[in-house]
Coordinates of N, CA and C and ligand atoms in Angstrom, one line a residue:
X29 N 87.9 102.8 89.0 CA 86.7 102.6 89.7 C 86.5 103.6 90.8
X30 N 85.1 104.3 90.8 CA 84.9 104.9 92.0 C 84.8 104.1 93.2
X31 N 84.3 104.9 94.6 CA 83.8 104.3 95.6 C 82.9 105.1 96.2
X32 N 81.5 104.4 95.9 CA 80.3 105.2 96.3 C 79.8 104.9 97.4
X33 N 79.9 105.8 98.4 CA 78.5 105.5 99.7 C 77.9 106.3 99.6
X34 N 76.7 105.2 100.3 CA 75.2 105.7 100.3 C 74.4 105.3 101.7
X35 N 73.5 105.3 101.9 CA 72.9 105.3 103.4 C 72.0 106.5 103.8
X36 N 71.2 106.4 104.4 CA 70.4 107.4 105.6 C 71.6 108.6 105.6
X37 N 70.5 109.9 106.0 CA 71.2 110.9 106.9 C 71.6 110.3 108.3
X38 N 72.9 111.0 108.5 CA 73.1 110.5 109.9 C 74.6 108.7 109.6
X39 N 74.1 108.5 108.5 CA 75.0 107.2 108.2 C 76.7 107.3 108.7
X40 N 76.9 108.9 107.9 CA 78.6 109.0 108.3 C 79.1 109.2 107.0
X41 N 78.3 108.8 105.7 CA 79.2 109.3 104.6 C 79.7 110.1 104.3
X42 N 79.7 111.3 104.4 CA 80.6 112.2 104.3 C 81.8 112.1 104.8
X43 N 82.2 111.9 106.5 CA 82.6 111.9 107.4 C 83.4 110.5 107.0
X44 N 83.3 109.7 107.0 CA 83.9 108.7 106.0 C 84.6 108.6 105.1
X45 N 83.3 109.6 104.1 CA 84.4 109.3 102.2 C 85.3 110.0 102.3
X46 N 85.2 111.2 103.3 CA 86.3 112.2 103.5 C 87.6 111.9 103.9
X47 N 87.5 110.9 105.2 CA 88.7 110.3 105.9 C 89.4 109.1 104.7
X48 N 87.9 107.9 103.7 CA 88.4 107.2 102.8 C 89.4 108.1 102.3
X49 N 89.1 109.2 101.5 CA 89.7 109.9 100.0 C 90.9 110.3 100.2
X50 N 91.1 110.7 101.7 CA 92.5 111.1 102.4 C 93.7 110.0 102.3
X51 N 93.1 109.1 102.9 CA 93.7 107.7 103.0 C 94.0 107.2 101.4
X52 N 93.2 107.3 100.7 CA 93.8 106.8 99.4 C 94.3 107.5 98.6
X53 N 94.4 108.6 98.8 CA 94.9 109.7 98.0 C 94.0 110.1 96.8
X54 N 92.3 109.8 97.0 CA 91.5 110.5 96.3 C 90.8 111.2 96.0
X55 N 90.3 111.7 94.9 CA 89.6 113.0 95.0 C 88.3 112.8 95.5
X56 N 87.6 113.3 96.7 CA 86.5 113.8 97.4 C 85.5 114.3 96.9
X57 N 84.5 113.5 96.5 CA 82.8 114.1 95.7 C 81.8 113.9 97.0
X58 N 81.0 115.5 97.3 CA 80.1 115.0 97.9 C 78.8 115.4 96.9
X59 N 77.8 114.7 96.7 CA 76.9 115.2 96.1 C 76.4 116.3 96.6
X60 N 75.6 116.4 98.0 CA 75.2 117.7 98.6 C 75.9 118.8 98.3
X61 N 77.2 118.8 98.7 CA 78.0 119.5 98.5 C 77.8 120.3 97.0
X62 N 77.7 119.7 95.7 CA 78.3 119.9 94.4 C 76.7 120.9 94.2
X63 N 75.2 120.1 94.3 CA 74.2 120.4 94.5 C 74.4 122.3 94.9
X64 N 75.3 122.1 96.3 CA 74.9 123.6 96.9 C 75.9 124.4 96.0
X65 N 77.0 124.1 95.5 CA 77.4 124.7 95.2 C 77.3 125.3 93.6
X66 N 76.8 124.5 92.8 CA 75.9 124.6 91.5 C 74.6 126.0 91.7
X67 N 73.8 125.6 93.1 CA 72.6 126.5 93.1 C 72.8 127.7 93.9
X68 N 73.9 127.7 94.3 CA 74.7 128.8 95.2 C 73.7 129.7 96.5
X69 N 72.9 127.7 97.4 CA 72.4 127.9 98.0 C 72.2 126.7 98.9
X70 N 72.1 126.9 100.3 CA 72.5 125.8 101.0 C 71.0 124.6 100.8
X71 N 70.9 123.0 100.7 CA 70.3 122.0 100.6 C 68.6 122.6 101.6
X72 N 69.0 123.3 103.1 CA 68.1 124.1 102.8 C 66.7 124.9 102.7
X73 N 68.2 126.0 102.0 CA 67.2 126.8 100.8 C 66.3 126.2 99.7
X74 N 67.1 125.2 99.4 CA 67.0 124.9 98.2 C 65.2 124.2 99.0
X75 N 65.3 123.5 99.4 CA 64.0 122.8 100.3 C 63.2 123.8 100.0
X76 N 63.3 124.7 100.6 CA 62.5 126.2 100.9 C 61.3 126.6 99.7
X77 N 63.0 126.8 98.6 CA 62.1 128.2 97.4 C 61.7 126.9 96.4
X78 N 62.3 125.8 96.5 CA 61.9 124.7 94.9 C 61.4 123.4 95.6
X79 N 61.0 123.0 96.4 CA 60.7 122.2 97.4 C 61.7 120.9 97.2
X80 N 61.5 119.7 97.2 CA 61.9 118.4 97.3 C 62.7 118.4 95.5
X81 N 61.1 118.4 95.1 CA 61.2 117.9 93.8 C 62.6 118.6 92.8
X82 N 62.4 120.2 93.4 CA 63.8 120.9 92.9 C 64.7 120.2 93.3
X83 N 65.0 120.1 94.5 CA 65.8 119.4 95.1 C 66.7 118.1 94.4
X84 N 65.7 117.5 94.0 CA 66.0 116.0 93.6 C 66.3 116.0 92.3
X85 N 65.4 117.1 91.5 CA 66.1 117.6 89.5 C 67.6 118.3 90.0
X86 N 68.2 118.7 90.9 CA 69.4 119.1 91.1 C 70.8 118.0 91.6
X87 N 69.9 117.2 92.3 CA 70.7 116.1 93.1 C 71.0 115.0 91.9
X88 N 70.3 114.8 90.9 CA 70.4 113.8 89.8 C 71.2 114.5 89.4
X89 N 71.7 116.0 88.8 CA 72.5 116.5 88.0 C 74.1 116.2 88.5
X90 N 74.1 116.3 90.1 CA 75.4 116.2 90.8 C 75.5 114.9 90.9
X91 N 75.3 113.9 90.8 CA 75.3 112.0 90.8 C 76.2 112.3 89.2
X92 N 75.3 112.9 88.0 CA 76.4 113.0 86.9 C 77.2 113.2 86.9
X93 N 77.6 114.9 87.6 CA 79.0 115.2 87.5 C 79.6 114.9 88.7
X94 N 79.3 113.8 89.3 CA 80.3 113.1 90.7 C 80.6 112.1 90.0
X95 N 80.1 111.5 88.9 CA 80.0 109.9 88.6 C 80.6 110.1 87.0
X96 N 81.5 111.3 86.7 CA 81.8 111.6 85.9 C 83.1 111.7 85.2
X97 N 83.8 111.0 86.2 CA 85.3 110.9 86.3 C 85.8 109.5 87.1
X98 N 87.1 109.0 87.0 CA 87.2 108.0 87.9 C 88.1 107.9 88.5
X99 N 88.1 106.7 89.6 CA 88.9 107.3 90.9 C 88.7 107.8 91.9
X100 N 87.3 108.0 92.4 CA 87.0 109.1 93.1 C 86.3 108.5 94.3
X101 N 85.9 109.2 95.1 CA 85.3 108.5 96.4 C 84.1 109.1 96.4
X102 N 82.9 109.0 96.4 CA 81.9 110.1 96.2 C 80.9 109.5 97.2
X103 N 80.6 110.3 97.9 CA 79.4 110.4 99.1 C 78.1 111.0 98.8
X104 N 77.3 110.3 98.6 CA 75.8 110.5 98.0 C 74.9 111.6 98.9
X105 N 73.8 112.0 98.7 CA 72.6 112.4 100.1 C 72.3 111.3 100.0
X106 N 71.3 110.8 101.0 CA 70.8 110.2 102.0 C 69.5 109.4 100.8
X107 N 69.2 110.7 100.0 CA 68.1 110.2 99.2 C 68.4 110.1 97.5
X108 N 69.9 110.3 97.1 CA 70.1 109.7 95.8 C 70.0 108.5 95.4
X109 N 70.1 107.3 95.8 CA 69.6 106.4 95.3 C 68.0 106.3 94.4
X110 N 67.4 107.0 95.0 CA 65.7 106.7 94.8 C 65.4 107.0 93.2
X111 N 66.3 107.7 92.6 CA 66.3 107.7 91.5 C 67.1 106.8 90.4
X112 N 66.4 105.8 89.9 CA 67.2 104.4 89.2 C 68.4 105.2 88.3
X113 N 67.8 105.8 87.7 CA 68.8 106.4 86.5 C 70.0 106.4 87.5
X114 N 70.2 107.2 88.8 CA 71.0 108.0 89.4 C 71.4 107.1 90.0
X115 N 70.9 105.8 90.8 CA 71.3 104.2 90.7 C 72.2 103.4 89.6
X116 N 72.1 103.9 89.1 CA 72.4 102.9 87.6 C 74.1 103.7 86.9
X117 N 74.1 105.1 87.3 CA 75.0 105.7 87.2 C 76.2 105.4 88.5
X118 N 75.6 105.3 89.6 CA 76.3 105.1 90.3 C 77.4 103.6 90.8
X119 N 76.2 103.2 90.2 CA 76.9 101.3 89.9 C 77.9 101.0 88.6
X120 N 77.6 101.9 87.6 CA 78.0 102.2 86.5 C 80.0 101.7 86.5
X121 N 80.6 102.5 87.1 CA 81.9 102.1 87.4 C 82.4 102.6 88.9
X122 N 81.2 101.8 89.8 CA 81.5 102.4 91.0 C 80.8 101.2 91.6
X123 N 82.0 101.3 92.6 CA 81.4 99.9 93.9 C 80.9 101.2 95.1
X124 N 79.4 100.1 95.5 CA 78.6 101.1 95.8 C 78.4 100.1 97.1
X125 N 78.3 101.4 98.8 CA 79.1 100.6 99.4 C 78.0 100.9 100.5
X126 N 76.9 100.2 101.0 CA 75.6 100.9 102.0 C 76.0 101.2 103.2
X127 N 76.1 102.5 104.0 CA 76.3 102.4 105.4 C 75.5 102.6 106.1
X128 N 74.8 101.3 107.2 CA 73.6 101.4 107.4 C 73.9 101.2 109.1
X129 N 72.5 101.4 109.6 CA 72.7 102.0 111.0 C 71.4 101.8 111.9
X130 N 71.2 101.4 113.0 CA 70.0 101.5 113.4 C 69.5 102.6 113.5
X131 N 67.7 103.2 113.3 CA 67.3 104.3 113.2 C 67.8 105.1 114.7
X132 N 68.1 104.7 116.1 CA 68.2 105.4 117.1 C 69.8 105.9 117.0
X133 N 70.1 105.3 116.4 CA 72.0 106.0 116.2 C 72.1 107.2 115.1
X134 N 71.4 106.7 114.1 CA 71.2 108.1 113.4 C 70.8 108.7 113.3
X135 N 69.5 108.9 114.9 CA 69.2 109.7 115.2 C 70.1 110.7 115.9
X136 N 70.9 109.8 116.9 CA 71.9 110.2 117.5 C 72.7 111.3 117.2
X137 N 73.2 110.8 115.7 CA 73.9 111.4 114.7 C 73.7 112.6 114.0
X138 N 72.6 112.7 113.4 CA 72.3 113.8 112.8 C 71.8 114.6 113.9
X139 N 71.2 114.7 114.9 CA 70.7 115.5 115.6 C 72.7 116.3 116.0
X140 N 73.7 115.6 116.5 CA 74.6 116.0 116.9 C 75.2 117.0 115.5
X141 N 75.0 116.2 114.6 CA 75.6 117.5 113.4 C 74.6 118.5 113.0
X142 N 73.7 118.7 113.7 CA 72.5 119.5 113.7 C 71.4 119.3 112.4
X143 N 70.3 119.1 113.2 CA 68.7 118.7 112.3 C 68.9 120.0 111.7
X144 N 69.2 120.5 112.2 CA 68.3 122.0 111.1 C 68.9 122.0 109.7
X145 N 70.0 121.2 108.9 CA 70.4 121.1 107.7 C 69.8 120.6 107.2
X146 N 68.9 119.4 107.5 CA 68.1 118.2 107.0 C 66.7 118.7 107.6
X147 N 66.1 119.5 106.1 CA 64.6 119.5 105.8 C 64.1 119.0 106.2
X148 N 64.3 117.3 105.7 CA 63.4 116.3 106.1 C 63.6 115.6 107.4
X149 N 64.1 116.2 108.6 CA 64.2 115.9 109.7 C 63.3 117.3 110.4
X150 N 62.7 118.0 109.7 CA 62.4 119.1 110.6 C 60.8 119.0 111.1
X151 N 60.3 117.8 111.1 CA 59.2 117.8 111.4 C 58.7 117.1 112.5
X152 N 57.8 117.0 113.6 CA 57.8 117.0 115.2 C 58.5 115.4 115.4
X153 N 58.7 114.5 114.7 CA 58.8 113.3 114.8 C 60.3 112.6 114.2
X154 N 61.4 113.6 114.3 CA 62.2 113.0 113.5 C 63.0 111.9 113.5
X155 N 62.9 110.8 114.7 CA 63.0 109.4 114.9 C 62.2 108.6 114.3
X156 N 60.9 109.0 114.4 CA 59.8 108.2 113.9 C 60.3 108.4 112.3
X157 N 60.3 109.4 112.0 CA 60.6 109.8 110.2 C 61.9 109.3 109.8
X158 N 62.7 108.7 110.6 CA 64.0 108.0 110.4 C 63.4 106.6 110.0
X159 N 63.4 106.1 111.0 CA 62.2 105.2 111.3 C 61.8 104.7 109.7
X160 N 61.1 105.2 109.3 CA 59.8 105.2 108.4 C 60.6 105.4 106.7
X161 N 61.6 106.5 106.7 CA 62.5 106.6 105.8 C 63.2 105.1 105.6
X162 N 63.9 104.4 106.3 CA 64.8 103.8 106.5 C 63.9 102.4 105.7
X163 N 62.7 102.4 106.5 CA 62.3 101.0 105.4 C 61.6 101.4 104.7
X164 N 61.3 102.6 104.1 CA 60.5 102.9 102.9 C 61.9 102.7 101.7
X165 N 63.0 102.9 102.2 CA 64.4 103.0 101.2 C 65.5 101.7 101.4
X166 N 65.1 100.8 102.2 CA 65.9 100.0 102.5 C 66.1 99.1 100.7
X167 N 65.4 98.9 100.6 CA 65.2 98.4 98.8 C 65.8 98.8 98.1
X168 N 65.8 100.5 98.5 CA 66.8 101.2 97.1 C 68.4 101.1 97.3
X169 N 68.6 101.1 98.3 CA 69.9 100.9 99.0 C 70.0 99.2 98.8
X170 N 69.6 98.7 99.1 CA 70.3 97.5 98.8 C 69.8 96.7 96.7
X171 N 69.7 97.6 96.6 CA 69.4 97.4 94.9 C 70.7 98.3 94.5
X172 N 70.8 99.2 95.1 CA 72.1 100.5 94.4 C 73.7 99.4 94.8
X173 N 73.3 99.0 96.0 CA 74.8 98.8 96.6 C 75.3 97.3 96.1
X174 N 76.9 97.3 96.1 CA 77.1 95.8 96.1 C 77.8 95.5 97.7
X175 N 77.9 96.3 98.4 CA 78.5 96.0 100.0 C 77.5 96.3 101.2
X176 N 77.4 96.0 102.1 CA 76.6 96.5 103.2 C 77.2 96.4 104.2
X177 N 77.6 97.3 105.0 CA 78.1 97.5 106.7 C 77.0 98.1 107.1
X178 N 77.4 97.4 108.1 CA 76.1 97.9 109.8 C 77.5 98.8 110.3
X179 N 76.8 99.9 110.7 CA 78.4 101.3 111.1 C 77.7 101.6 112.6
X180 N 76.8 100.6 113.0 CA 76.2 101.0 114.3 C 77.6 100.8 115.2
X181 N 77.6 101.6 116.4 CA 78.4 101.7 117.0 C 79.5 101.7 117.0
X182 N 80.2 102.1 115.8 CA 81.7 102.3 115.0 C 82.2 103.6 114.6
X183 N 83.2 104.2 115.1 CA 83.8 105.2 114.5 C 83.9 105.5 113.2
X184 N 83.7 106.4 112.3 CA 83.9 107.0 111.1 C 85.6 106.4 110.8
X185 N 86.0 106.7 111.6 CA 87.6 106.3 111.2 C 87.7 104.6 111.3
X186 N 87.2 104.2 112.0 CA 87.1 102.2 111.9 C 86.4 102.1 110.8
X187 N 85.4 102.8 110.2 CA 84.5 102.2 109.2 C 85.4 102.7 107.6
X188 N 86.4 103.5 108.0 CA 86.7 104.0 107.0 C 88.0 102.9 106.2
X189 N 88.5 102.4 108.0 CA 89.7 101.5 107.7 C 89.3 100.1 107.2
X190 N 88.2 100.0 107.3 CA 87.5 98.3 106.8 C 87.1 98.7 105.8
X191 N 87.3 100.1 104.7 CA 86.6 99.7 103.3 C 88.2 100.0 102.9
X192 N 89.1 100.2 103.5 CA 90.6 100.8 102.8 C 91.1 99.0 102.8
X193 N 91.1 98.5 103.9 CA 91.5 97.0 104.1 C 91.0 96.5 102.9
X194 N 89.4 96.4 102.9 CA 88.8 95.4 102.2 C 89.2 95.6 100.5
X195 N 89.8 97.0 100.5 CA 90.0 97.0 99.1 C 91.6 96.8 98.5
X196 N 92.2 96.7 99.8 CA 93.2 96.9 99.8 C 94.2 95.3 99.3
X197 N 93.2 94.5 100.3 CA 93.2 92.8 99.8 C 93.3 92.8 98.8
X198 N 92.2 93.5 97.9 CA 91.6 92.8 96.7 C 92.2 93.4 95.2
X199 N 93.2 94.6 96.0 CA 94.0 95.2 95.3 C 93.6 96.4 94.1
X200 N 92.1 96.3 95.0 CA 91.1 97.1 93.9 C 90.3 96.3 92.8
X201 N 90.9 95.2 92.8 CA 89.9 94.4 91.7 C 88.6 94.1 92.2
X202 N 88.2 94.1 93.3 CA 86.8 94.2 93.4 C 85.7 93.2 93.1
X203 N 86.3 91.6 93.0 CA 84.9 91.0 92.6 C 83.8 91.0 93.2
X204 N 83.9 92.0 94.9 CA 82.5 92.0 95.3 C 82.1 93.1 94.9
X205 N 82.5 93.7 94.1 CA 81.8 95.0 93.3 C 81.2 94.8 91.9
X206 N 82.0 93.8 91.2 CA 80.6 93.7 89.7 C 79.5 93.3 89.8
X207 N 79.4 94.0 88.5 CA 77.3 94.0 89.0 C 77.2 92.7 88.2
Ligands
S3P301 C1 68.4 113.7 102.2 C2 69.6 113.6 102.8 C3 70.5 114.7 102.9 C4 70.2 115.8 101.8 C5 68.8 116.1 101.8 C6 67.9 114.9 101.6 C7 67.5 112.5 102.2 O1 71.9 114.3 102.7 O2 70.6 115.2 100.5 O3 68.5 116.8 103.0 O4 66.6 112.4 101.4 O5 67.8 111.5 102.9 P1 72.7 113.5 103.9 O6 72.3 112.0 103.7 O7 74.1 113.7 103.6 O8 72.2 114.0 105.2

């Protein structure tokens, strides 16, 4: 079984699945990541020259080849969910794990790992656009996921140790992960 997070920019999944994958001795998928490195161009460029819509015919291709092997820990963007198919793959044999946050923390957050990576934070409002994202997607996130954490005011490394615990109980069997 994989272990999928998902959430807002600013959430911590990367920052997370990275510390998870360490801790369990798994292999590390970030979608963004697979994305830039497939178009051999940073998230973006890619904004730039093919707008969104490129963006997102690319981001479904990396959900495949993240969700294409098992075992793995794989860290979504912020807006993979929104595509069912890419939902549906991700639940597939993956406990899908929401890390959710109030919009002023991940503002917090992403501003400190710098806006300028995140397109869709670049426009005069990007609290309000958190804001506005957050419950326009709150549905797809909790349709994709079988877990929810609130990661508001928690370390990347505490949030990492409560999904290594919680799985750790369960010895990986997971009944809060079948669909
Ligand atoms: C996006 C989130 C980003 C990245 C792209 C779009 C989104 O990933 O995929 O900028 O739609 O929320 P992170 O969630 O890793 O910042």
């Amino acid at each position: 079984m994989n272990l999928v997070l998902v959430g807002m920019m600013g959430s911590g999944k990367s920052t997370v699945g990275r510390l998870l994958a360490g801790a369990l001795g798994r292999p590390f998928y970030d979608t963004d990541t697979l994305v830039e490195l497939n178009a051999g161009r940073l998230v973006r460029q890619i904004f730039e020259l093919e707008g969104e819509a490129g963006f997102r015919r690319r981001e479904v291709a990396a959900v495949q080849e993240a969700t294409s092997g098992d075992g793995r820990v794989i860290a979504t963007g912020g807006g993979a969910v929104l595509n069912p198919a890419s939902r549906a793959l991700l639940r597939l044999n993956g406990c899908v794990i929401w890390l959710d946050a109030e919009p002023e923390e991940l503002y917090r957050r992403a501003l400190r790992q710098g806006a300028a990576a995140r397109p869709l934070l670049a426009g005069p409002d990007p609290l309000g656009t958190l804001r506005r994202l957050r419950d326009e997607r709150a549905e797809a996130y909790g349709a994709a996921a079988h877990i929810r954490i609130d990661v508001t005011g928690r370390t990347p490394e505490n949030v990492a140790d409560e999904i290594r615990l919680r799985f750790a109980a369960d010895k990986g069997d997971t009944e809060q992960c079948r669909t």
